[in-house]
Coordinates of C-alpha atoms and ligand atoms in Angstrom, one line a residue:
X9 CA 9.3 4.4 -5.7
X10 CA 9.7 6.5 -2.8
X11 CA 13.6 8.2 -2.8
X12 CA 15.4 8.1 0.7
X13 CA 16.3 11.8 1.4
X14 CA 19.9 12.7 1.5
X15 CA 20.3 14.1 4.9
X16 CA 21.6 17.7 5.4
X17 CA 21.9 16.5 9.3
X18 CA 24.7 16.9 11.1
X19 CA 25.6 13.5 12.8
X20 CA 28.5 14.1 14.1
X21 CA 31.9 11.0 14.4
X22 CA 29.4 7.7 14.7
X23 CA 32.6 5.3 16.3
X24 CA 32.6 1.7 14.9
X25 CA 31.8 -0.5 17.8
X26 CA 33.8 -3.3 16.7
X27 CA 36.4 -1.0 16.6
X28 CA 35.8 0.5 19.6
X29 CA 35.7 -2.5 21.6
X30 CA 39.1 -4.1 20.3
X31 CA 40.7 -1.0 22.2
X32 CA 39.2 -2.8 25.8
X33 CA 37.3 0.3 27.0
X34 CA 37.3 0.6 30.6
X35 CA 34.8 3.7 30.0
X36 CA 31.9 3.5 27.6
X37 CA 31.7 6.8 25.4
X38 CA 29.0 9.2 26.3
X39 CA 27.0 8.6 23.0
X40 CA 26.4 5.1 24.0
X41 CA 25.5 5.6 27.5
X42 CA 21.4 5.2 27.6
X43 CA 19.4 7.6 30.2
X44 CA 18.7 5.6 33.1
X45 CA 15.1 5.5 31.8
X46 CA 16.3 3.4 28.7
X47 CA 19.1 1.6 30.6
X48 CA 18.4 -2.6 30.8
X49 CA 18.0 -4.3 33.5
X50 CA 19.0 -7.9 34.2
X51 CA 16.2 -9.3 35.8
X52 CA 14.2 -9.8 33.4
X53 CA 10.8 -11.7 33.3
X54 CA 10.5 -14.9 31.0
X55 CA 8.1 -16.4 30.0
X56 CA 8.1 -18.5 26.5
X57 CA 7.0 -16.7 23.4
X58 CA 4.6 -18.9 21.5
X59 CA 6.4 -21.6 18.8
X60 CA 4.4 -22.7 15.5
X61 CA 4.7 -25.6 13.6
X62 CA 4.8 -24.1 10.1
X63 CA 4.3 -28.2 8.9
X64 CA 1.2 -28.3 11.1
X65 CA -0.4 -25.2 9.5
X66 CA -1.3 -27.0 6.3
X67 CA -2.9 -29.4 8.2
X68 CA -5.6 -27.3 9.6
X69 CA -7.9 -25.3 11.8
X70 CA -5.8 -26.3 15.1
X71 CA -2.2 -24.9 14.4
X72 CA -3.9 -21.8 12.3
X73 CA -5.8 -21.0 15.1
X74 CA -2.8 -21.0 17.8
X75 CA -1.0 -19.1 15.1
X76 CA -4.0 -16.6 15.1
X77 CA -4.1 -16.6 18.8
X78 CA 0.2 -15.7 19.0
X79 CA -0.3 -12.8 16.6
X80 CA -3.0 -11.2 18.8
X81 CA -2.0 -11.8 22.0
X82 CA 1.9 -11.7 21.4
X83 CA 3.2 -10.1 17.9
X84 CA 6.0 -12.3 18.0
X85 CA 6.2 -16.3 17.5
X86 CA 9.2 -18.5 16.5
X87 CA 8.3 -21.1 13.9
X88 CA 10.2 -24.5 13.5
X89 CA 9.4 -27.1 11.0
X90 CA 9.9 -24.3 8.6
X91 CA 11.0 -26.2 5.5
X92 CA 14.0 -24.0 4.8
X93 CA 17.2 -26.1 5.0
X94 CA 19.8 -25.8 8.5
X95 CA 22.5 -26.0 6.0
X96 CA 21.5 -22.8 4.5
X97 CA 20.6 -21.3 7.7
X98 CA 24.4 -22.1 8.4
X99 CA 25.8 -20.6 5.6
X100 CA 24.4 -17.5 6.0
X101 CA 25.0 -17.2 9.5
X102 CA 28.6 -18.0 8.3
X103 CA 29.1 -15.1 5.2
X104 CA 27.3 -13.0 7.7
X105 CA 29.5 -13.3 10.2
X106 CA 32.7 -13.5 8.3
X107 CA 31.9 -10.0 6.4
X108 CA 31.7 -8.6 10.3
X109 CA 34.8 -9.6 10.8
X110 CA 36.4 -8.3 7.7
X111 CA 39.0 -5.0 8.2
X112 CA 37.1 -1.8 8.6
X113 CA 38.6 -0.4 5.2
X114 CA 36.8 -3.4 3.5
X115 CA 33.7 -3.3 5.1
X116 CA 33.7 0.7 4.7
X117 CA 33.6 0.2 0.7
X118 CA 30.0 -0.8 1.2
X119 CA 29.3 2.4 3.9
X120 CA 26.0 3.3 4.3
X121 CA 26.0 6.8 2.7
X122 CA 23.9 9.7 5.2
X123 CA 20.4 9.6 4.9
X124 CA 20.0 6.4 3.2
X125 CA 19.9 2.8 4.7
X126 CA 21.9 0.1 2.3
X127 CA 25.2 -0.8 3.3
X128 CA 27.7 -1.1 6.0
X129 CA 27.2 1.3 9.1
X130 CA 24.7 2.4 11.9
X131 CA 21.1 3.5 10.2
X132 CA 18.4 5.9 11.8
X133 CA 21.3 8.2 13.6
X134 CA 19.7 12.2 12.9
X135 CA 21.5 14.1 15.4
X136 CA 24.6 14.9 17.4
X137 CA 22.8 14.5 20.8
X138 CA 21.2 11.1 19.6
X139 CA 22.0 7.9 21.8
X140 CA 24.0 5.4 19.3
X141 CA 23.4 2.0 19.2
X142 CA 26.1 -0.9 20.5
X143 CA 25.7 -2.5 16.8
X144 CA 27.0 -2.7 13.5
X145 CA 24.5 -3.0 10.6
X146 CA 24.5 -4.3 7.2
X147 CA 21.2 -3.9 4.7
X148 CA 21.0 -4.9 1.2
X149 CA 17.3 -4.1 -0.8
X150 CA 16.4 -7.5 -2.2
X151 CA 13.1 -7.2 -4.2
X152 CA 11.8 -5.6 -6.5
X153 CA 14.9 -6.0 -8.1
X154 CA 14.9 -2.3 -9.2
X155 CA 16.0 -0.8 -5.6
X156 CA 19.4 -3.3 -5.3
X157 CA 22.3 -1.0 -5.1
X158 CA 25.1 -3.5 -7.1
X159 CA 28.0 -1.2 -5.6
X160 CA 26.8 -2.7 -2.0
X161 CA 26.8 -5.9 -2.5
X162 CA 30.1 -7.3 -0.7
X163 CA 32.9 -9.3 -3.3
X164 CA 34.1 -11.0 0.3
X165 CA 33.7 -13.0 2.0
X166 CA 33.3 -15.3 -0.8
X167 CA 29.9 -16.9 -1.4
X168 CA 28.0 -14.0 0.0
X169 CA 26.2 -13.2 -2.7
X170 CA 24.7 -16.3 -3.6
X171 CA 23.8 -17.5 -0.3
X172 CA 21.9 -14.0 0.2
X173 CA 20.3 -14.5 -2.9
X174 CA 18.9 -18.5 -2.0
X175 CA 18.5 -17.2 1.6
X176 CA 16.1 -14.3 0.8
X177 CA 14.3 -16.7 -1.6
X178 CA 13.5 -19.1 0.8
X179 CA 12.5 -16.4 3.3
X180 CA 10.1 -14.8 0.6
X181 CA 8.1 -18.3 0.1
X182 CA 7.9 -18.2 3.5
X183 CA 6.9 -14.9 4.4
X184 CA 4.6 -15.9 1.2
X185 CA 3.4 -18.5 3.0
X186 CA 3.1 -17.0 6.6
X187 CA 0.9 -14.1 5.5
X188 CA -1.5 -17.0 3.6
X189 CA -2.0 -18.4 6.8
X190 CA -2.0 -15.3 8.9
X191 CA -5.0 -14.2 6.5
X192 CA -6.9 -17.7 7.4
X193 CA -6.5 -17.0 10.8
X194 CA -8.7 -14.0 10.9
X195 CA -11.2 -15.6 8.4
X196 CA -10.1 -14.2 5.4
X197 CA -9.3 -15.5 1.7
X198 CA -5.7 -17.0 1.6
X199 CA -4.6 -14.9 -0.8
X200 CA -5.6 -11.3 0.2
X201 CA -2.6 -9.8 2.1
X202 CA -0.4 -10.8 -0.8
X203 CA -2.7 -9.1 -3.4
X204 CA -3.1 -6.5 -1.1
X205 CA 1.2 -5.9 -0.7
X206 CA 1.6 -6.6 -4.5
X207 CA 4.9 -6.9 -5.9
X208 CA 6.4 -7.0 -1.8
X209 CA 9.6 -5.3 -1.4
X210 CA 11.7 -7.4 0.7
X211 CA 15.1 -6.1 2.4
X212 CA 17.5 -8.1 5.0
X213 CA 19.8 -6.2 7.8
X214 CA 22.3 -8.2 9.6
X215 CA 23.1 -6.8 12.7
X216 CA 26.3 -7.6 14.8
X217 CA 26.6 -6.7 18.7
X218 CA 30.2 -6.8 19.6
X219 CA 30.3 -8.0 23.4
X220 CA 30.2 -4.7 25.4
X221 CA 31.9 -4.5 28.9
X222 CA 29.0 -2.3 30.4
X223 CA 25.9 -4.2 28.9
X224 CA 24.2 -2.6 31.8
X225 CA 24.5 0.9 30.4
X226 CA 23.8 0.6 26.4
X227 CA 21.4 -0.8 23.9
X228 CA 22.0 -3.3 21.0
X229 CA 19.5 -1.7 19.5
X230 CA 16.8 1.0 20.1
X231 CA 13.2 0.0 20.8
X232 CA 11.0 -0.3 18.2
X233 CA 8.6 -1.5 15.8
X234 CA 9.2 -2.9 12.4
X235 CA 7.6 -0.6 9.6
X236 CA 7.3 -4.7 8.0
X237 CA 4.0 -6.2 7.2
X238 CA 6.0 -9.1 8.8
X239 CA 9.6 -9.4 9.9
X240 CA 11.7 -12.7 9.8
X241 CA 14.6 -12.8 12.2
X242 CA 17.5 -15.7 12.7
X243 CA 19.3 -15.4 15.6
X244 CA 22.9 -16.9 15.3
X245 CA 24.0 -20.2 16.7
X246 CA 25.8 -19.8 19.7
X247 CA 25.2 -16.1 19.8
X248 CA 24.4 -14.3 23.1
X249 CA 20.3 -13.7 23.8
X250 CA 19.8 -10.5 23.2
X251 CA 16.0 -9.8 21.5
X252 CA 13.9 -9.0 23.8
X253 CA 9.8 -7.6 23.5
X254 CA 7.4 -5.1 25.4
X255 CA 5.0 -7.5 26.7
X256 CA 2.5 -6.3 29.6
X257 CA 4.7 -3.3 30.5
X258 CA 7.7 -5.5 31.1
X259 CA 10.4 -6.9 28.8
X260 CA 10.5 -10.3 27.7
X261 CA 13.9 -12.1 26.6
X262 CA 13.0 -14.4 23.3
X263 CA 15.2 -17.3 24.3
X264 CA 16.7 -18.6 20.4
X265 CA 15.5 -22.3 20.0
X266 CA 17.5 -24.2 18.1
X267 CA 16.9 -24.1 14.3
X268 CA 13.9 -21.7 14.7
X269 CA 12.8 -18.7 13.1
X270 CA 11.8 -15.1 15.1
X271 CA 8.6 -14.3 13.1
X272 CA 6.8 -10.6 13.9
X273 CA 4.0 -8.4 13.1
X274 CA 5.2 -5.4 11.3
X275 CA 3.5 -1.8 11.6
X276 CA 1.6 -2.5 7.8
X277 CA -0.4 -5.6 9.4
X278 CA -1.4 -3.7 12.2
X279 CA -3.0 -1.0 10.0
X280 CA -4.2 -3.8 7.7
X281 CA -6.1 -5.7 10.7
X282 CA -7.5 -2.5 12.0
X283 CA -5.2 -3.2 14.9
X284 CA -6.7 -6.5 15.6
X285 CA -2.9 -8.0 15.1
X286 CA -0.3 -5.6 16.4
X287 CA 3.2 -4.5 15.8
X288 CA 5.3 -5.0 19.4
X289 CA 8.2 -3.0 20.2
X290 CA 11.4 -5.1 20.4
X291 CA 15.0 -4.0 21.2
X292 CA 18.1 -5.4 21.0
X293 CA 20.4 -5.5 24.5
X294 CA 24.3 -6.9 24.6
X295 CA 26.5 -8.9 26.6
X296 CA 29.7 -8.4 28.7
X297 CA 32.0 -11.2 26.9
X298 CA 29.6 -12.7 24.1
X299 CA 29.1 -11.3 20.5
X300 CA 25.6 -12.2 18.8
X301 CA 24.2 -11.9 15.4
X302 CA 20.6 -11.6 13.7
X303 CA 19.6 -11.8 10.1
X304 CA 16.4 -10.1 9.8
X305 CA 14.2 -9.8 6.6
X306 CA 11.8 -7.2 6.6
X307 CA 8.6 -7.7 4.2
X308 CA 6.8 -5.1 3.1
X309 CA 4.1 -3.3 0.8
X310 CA 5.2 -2.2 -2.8
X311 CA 5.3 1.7 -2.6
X312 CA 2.8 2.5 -5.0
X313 CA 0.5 0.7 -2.4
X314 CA -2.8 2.3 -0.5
X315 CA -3.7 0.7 2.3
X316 CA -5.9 1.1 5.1
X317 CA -7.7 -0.9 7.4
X318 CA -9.4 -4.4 5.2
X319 CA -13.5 -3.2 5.5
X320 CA -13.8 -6.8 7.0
X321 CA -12.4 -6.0 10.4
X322 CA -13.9 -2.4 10.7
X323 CA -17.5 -2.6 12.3
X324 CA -19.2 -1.0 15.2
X325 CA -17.6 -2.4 17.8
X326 CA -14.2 -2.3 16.0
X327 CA -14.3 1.4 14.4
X328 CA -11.6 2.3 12.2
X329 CA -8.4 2.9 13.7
X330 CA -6.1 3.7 11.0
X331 CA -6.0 6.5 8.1
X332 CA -5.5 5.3 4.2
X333 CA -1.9 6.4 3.3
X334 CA 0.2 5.4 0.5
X335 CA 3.5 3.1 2.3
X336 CA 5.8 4.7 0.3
X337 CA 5.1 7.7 2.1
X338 CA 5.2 5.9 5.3
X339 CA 8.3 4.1 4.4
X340 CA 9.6 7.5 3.5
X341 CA 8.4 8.6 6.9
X342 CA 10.1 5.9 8.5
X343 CA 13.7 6.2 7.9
X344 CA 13.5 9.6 8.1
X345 CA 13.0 9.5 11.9
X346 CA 15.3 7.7 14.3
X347 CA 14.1 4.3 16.3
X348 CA 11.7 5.5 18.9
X349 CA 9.3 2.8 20.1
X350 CA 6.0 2.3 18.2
X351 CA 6.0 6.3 17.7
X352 CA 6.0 6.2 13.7
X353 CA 2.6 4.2 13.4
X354 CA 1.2 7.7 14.6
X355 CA 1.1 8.8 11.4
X356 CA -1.4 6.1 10.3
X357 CA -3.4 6.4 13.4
X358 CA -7.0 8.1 13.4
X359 CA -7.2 10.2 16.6
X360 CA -9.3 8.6 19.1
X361 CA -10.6 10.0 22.7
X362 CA -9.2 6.5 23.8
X363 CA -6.4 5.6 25.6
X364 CA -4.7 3.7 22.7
Ligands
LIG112 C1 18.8 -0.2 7.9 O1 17.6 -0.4 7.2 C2 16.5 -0.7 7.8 O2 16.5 -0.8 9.0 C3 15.3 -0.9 7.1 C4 15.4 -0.8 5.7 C5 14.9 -1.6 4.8 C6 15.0 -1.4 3.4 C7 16.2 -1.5 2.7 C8 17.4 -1.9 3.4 C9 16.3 -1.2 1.3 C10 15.1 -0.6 0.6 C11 13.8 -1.2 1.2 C12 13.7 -1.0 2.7 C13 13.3 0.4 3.0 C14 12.6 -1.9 3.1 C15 14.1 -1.2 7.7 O3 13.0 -1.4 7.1 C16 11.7 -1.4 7.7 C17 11.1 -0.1 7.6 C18 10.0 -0.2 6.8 C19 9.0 0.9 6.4 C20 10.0 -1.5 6.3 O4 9.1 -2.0 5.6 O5 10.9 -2.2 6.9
AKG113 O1 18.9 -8.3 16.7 C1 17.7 -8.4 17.1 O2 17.4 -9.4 17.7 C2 16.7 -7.4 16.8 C3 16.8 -6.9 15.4 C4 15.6 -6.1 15.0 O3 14.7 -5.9 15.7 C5 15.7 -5.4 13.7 O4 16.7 -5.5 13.0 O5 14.7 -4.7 13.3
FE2_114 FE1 13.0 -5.0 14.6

């Protein structure tokens, strides 16, 4: 497997925001405060990202095609009819939460150590100077089994363990699932993306966005792209809307629907479909009195994994976008570099005289 570096950076005091925010702050501190470039603006254009109906994909041409169709045009769908059960969709939200809003010193005996990205604390932060994020994290490596870090895994709330354990094995038969259909959808044998990732590594973050009295002025989260093939994302019951995507120069709220699942083309399956299927930058924003949650599953190639654009998809009007790389080394890549957009699928890209 590829290590994660231990960082030599120099960071500097990262402040809790949940701490932060129980103080009232009339004046958000300068490491939160966005350029005016980056800052949010309210008015934001909606329009509805498209929904599948994961029960109507077995069924056929019709739903695969639309499901096709939302990964080309959009990057991002919800799913309903998903199979996986509300009551566990509960639960989790529920240990997820309550670990949040456990004391600091409890949730600071799972810290994320420097340079690494399991654990409780803010990931992808490389400098002094950076801009932090108005968020708390917490990752856990799921699969293969060999890159769980026991020490991390919380002993409260109680039940967290377990429910992350069913949760994540649901989500895997689904992402199992998706990347089957996905693979239909461009014409292609049901089976080959999940050869292709072999034994997937699979990883969830919970992220918490304490309500922030200047929402206008910070992130929730930095944009970006997921490094995923795909990325699986709950957004919690009653939580504020705070997703949104980089559609047609503007940003585009993802309104939760009830019971739904966030589903989005990671960096890998943009590489994989020679671009045909892309990875859309997505941040996170916050709210002046509400607190929201997500529960986001990232699944990915196995490190030993080469890949490069599938031969299938590469022709002469089509030419190959994308260099072969091994993912660990793009993994590796990944987390060493802070949130920046879609900047770290450079490294896969070929260098073209075109403006992509
Ligand atoms: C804070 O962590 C992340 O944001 C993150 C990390 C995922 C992982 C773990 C928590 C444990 C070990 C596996 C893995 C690195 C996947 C984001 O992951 C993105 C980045 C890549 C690349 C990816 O596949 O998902
Ligand atoms: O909280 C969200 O909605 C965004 C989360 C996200 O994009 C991520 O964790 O990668
Ligand atoms: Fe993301």
């Amino acid at each position: 497997m590829a290590p994660v570096p231990i960082s030599p950076i120099k960071v500097g005091h990262i402040d809790d925001v949940q701490e932060l925010r129980k103080h009232r702050p009339t004046v958000i501190p300068e490491r939160f405060v966005r350029d005016i470039t980056e800052r949010p603006v309210t008015a934001c254009f909606t329009r509805d990202v498209p929904v599948i109906d994961f029960s109507e994909l077995m069924k056929g041409e019709k739903e695969i095609s639309r499901l096709g169709d939302a990964c080309e045009k959009w990057g991002f769908f919800q799913v309903v009819n998903h199979g996986i059960g509300l009551d566990l969709l509960e639960r989790i939200e529920k240990v997820g939460m309550e670990f949040f809003m456990l004391p600091l010193d409890e949730k600071q005996k799972y810290a994320m150590a420097p340079g690494t990205v399991q654990g409780y604390g803010q990931a992808f932060v490389f400098s002094e100077e950076q801009k932090l994020d108005w968020c708390n994290m917490f990752a856990l490596g799921l699969e293969p089994r060999f890159i769980r870090n026991p020490k991390l895994w919380p002993k409260r709330p109680d039940h967290f363990s377990e429910t992350v354990e069913a949760y994540s094995a649901e989500i895997r038969k689904l992402c199992e699932n998706l990347l089957k259909y996905i693979a239909m959808s461009l014409g292609l044998k049901g089976s080959v993306f999940e050869e292709m990732l072999e034994s997937a590594v699979q990883a969830v973050r919970m992220n918490y966005y304490p309500p922030c009295p200047r929402p206008d002025l910070v992130l929730g989260l930095s944009p970006h792209s997921d490094g995923s093939a795909i990325t699986v994302l709950q957004q919690g019951k009653g939580s504020s809307v705070g997703l949104q995507i980089f559609k047609d120069d503007k940003w585009v709220p993802v309104l939760p629907l009830p019971n739904a699942l966030v589903i989005n083309i990671g960096d890998t399956l943009e590489v994989l479909t020679n671009g045909r299927y892309k990875s859309v930058e997505h941040r996170a924003v916050t709210h002046r009195t509400k607190d929201r949650l997500s529960i986001v599953t990232f699944y990915a190639p196995s490190y030993e994994v080469e890949l490069g654009p599938m031969p299938e998809l590469v022709d002469e009007d089509n030419p190959c976008r994308y260099k072969r790389y091994n993912h660990g080394e793009y993994n590796k890549h990944y987390l060493a570099n802070k949130l920046e957009g879609k900047k770290r699928l450079e490294f896969a890209k070929i260098q073209s005289n075109s403006s992509d």
